[in-house]
Short mmCIF file of C-alpha atoms in Angstrom, two decimals:
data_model
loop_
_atom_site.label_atom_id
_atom_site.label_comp_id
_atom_site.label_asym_id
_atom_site.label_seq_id
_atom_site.Cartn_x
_atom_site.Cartn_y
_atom_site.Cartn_z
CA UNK J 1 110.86 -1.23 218.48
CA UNK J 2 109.36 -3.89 221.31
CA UNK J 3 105.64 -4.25 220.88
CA UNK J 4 103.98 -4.09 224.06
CA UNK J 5 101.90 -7.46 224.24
CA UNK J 6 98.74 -5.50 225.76
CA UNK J 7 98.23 -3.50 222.76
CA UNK J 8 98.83 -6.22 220.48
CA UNK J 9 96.30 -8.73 218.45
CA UNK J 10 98.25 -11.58 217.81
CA UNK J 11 99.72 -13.02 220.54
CA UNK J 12 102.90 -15.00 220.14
CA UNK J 13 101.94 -18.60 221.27
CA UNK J 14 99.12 -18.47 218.65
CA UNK J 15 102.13 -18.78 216.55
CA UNK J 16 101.98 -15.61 214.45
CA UNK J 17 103.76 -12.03 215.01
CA UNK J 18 102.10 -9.60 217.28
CA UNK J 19 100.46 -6.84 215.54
CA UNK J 20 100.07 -3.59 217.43
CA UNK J 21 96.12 -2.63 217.17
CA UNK J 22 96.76 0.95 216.39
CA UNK J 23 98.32 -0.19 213.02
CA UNK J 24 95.87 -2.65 212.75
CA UNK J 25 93.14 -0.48 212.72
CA UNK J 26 95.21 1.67 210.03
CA UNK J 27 95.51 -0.90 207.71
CA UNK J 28 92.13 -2.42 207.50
CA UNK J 29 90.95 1.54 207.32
CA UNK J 30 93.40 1.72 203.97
CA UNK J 31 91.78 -1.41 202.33
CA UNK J 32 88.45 0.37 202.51
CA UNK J 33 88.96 3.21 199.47
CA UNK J 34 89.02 6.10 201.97
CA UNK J 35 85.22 5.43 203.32
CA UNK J 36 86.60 4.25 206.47
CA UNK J 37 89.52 6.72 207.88
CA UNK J 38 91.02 6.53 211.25
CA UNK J 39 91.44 10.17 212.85
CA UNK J 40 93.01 9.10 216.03
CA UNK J 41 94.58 5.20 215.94
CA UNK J 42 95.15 5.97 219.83
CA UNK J 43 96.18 2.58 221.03
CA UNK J 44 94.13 0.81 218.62
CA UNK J 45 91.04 -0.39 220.68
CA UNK J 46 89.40 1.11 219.80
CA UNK J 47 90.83 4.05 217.32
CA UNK J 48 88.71 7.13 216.94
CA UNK J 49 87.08 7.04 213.09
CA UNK J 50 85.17 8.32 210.86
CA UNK J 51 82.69 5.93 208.03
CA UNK J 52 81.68 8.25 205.13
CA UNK J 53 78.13 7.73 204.63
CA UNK J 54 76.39 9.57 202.19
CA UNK J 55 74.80 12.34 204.47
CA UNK J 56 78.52 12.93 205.51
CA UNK J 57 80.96 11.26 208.07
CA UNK J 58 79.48 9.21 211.25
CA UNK J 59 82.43 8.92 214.37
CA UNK J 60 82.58 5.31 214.95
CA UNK J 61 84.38 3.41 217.50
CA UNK J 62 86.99 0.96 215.62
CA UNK J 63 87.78 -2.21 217.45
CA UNK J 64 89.86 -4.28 214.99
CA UNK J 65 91.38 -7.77 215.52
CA UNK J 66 93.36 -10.20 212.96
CA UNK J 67 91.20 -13.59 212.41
CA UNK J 68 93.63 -16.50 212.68
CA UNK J 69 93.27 -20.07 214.34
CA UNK J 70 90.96 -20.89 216.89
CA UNK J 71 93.46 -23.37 219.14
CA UNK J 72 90.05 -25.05 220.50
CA UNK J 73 90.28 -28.19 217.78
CA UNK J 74 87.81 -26.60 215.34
CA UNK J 75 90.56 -24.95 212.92
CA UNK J 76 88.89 -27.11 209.86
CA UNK J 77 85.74 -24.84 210.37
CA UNK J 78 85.96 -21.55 212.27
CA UNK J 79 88.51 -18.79 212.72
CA UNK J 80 88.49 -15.86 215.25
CA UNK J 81 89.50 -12.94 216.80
CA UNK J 82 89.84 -10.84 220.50
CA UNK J 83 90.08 -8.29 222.22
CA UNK J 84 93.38 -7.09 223.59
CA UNK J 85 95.16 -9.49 226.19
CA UNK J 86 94.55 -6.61 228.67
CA UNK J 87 90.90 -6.96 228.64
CA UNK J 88 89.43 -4.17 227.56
CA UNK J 89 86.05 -4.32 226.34
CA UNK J 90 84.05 -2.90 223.41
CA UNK J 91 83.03 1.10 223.87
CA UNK J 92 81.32 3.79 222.01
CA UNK J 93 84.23 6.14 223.60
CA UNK J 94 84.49 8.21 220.10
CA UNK J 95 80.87 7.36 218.51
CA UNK J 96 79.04 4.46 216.94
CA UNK J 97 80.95 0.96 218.17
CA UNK J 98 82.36 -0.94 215.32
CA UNK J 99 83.80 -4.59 215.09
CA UNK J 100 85.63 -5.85 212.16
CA UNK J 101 88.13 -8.84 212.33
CA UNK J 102 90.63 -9.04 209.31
CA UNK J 103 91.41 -12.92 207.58
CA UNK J 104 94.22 -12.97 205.67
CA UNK J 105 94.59 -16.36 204.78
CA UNK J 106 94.31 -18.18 202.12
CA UNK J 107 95.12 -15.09 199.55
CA UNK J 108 92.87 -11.82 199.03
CA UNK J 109 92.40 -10.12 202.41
CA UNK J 110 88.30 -10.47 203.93
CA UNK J 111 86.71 -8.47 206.56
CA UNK J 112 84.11 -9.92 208.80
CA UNK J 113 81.64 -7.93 211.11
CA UNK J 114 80.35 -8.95 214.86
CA UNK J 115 77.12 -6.63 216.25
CA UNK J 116 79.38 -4.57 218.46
CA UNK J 117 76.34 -2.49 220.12
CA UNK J 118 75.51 -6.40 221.87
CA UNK J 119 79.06 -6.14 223.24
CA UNK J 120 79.67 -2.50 224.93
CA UNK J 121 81.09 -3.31 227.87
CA UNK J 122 81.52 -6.60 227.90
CA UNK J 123 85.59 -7.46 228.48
CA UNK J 124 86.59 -10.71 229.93
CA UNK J 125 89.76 -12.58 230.65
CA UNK J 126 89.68 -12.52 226.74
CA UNK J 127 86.78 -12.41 224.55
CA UNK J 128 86.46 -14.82 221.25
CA UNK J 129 84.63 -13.86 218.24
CA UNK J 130 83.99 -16.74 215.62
CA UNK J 131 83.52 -17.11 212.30
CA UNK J 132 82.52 -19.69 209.84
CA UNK J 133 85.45 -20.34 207.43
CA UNK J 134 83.05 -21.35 204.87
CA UNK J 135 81.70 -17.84 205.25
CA UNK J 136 84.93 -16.18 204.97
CA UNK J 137 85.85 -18.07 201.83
CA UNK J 138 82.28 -17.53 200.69
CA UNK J 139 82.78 -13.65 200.94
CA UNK J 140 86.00 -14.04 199.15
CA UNK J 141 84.50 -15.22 195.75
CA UNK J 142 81.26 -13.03 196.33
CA UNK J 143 82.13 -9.93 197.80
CA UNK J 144 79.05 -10.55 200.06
CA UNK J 145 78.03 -12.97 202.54
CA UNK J 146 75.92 -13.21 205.52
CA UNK J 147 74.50 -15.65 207.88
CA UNK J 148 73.47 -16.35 211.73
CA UNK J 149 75.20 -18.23 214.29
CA UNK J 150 73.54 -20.37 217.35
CA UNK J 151 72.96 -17.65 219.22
CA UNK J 152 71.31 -16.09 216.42
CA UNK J 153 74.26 -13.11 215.65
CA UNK J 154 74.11 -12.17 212.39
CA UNK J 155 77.79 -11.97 211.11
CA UNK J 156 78.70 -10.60 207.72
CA UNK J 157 81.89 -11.02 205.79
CA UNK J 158 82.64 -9.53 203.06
CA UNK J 159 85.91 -8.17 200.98
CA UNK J 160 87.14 -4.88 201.71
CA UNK J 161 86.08 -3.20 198.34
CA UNK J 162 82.65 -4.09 199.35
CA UNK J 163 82.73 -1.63 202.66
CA UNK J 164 80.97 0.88 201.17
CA UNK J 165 78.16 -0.64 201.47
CA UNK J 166 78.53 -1.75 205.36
CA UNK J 167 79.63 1.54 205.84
CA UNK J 168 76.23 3.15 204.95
CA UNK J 169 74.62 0.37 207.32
CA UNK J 170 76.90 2.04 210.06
CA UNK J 171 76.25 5.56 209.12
CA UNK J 172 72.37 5.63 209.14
CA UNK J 173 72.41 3.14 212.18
CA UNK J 174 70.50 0.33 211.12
CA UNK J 175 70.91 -2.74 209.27
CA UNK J 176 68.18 -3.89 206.95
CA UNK J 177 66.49 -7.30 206.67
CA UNK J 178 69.11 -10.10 205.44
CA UNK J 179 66.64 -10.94 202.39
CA UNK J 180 66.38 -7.09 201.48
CA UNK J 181 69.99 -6.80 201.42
CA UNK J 182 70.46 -9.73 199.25
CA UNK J 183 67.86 -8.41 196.82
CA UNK J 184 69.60 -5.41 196.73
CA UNK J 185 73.33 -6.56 195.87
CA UNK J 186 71.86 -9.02 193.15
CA UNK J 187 69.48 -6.10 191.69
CA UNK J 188 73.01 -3.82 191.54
CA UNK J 189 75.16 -6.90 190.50
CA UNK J 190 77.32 -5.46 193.26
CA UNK J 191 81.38 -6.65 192.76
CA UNK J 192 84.41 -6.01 194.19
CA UNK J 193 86.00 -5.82 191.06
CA UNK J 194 83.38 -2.83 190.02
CA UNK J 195 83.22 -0.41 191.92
CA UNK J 196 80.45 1.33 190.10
CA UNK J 197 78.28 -1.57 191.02
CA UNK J 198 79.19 -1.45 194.50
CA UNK J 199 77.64 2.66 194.84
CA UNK J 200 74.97 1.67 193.30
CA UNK J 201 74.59 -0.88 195.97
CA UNK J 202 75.93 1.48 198.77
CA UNK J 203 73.01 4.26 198.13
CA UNK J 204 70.23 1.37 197.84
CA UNK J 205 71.06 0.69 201.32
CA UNK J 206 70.20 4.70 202.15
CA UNK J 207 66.83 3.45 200.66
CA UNK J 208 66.89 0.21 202.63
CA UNK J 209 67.27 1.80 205.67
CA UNK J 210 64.83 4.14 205.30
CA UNK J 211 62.78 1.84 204.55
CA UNK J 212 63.36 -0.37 207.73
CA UNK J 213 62.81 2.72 209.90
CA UNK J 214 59.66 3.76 208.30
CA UNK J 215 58.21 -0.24 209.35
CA UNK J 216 60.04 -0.14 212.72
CA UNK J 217 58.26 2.94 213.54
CA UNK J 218 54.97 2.40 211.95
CA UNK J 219 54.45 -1.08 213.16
CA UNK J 220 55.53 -0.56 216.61
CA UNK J 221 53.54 2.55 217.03
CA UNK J 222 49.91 0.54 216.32
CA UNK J 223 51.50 -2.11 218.66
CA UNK J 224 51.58 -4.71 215.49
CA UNK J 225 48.27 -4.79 214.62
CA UNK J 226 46.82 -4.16 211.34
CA UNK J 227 44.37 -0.89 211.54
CA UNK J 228 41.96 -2.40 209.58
CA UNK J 229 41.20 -5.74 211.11
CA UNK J 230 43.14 -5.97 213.95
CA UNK J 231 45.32 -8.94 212.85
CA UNK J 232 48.48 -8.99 214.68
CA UNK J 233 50.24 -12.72 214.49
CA UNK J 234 54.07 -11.07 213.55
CA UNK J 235 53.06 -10.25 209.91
CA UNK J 236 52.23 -6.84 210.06
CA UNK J 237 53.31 -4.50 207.54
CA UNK J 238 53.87 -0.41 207.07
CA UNK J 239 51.74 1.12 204.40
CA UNK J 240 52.55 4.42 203.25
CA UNK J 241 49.23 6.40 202.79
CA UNK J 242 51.01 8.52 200.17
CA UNK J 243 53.67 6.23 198.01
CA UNK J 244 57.38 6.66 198.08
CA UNK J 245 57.54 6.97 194.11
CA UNK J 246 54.77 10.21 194.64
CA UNK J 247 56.23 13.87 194.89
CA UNK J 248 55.27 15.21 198.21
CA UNK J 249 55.67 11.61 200.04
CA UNK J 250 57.34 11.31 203.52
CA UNK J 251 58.90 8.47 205.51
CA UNK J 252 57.24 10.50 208.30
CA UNK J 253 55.53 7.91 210.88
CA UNK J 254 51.96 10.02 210.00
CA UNK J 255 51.96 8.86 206.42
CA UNK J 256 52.19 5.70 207.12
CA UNK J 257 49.43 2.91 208.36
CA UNK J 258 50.16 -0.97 209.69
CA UNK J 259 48.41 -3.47 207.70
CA UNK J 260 48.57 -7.08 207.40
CA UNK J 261 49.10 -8.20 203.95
CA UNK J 262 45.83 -8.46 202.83
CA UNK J 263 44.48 -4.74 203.81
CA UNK J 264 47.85 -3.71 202.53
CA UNK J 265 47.20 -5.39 198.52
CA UNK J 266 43.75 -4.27 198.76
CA UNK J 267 44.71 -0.33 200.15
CA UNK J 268 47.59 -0.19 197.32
CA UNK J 269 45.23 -1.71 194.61
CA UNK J 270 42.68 0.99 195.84
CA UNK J 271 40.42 -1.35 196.61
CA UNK J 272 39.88 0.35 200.04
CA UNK J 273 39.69 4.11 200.64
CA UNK J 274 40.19 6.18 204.07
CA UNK J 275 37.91 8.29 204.24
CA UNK J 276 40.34 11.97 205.76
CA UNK J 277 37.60 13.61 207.86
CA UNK J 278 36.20 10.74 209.32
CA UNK J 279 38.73 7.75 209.34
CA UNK J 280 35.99 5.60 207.89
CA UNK J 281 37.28 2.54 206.05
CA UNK J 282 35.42 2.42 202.57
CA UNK J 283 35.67 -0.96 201.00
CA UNK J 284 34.96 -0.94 197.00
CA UNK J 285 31.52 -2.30 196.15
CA UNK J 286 33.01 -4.38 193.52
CA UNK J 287 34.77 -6.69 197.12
CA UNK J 288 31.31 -5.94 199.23
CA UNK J 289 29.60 -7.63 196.02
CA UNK J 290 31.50 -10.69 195.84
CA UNK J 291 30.17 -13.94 196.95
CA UNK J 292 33.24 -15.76 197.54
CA UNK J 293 33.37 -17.10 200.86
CA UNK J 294 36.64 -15.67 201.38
CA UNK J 295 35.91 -12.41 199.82
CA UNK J 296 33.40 -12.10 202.24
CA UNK J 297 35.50 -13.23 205.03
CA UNK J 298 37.46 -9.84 204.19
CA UNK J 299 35.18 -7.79 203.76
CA UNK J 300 33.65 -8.66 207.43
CA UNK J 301 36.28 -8.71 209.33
CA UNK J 302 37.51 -5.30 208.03
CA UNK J 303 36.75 -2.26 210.65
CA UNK J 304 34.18 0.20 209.97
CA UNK J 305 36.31 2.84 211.27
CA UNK J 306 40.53 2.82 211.12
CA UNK J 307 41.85 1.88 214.57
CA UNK J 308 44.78 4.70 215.07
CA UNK J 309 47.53 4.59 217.60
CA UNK J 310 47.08 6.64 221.16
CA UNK J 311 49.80 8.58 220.20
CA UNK J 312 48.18 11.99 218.58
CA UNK J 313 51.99 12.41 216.98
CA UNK J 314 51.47 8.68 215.50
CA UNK J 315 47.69 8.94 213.69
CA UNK J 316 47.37 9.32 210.14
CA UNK J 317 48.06 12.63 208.67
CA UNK J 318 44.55 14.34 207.42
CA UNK J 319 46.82 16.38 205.02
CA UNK J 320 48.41 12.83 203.51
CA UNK J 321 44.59 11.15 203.06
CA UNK J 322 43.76 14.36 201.18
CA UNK J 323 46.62 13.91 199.14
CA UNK J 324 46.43 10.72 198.47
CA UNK J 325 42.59 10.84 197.89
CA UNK J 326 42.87 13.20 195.41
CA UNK J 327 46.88 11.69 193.71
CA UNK J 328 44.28 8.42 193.10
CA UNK J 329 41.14 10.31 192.54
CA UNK J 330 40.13 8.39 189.18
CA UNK J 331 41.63 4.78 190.76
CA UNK J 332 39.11 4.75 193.36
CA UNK J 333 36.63 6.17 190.99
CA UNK J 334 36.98 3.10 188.87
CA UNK J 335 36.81 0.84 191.50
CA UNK J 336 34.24 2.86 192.96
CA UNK J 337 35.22 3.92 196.49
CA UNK J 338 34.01 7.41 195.41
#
């Protein structure tokens, strides 16, 4: 049967055989253990799918090309992969875009992944997406790799038993922090060749995420500034008022405060209690006592009253400071907040 050049991914003059997308997308789906699973392959670009996150299956948007030579002189260094010679450009036609190129050089198979959502849209006489070679042989002894590229893309690469863990990324929407995710695959000891490592790793992320959403939303809603001094400077941080590890906490934007990193040790330490009726910062008398220059420094530049966001939906729950009041009741008492 001819293959019809439009829907293919290799072109002949790169000097390979022309793949037709829709099995494309197929086979990097089957390398994945089921958790990615193509429900229409339509023409291929992209193929209505499904990711299986852990909440249940996310429709994605599959755009899949082979990664082969470059032909721009740079073949020691780089690979990549287009779109389809007829142009078309990334969509969100059946959900959530995806963008994974397949490398099958060099022995084991590696998958690499481009931010599609800075794509949608965007088709071109033909569209080039490169990737470090180091990276993709990186990812083939690891499992895992990630890194930034001018432009400041982050790209990851990574072998195909690790998609789990991508695919929970793409389920919940949101990828978290580069160092958190590294953290987290060396805390699981996350392999391709164990795939008991690689759930733990793929349900960490559904606490990653969370996590990231919970300081996206807290941060931006007091407009990066710390509520207790006022410190903005990029380093702002999201406090919940009642801990994750507590019964009864919520990732809810009302239990949570922004602090810079100071106000957030000294609030977790319970050196610093809010007071729920009044939003009146106490500060322990053991700090107010201290004659250390810096200590001092703290302790007057720290607000007499919590600065809240505008937002009524955004303050502090009173419910949470209760609750957290009373969860810590003989902490502050020791350090004498109450």
């Amino acid at each position: 049967m001819a293959v019809n050049l439009a829907d293919a991914d290799v072109l002949p003059d790169d000097g390979q055989v022309a793949v037709p997308r829709a099995g494309l997308a197929q086979d990097v789906a089957a390398r994945t253990g089921g958790v990615l699973r193509v429900v229409d392959a339509g023409a291929g670009w992209p193929a209505a799918a499904e990711v299986q996150g852990i909440r249940g299956p996310v429709p994605v948007s599959l755009h899949v090309g082979t990664v082969g030579l470059t032909s721009r002189g740079r073949d020691d260094v780089e690979r990549r992969y287009q779109n389809p010679a007829s142009c078309e450009p990334i969509t969100q036609a059946h959900g959530a875009p995806v963008l994974l190129g397949l490398w099958l050089e060099e022995g084991a198979p590696v998958l690499v992944a481009h931010d599609a959502v800075r794509r949608l849209g965007h088709g071109g006489t033909r569209v080039s997406l490169f990737v470090s070679l180091d990276a993709l042989r990186t990812a083939r002894v690891s499992g895992w790799h990630e890194y930034k590229n001018s432009t400041g893309e982050r790209i990851i690469t990574l072998a195909p038993e690790m998609f789990p863990v991508l695919a929970e990324m793409i389920a919940e929407g949101c990828i978290p922090p580069e160092q958190d995710t590294r953290k987290l695959l060396a805390a699981a000891e996350a392999s391709p060749l164990d795939p008991s490592s690689v759930e733990r790793a793929r349900r960490g992320v559904s606490v990653l995420v969370r996590d990231a959403r919970f300081r996206h939303a807290v941060v931006e809603a007091y407009v990066g500034r710390c509520a207790m001094c006022g410190l903005g400077l990029g380093i702002v941080e999201a406090a919940h008022i009642v801990p994750a590890s507590v019964v009864g906490s919520t990732d809810a934007i009302e239990n949570g405060v922004a602090l810079c990193p100071n106000h957030h040790a000294a609030y977790d330490r319970h050196l610093i209690l809010v007071d729920p009726s009044t939003f009146r910062i106490v500060v322990s008398p053991a700090v107010h006592g201290s004659t250390a220059p810096a200590d001092r420094a703290f302790v007057s530049s720290t607000f007499a009253v919590l600065h809240v966001p505008s937002d009524p939906a955004a303050r502090p729950s009173v419910e949470m400071l209760v609750y957290r009041s009373n969860h810590f009741e003989d902490a502050y008492r020791a350090t004498g907040c109450i």
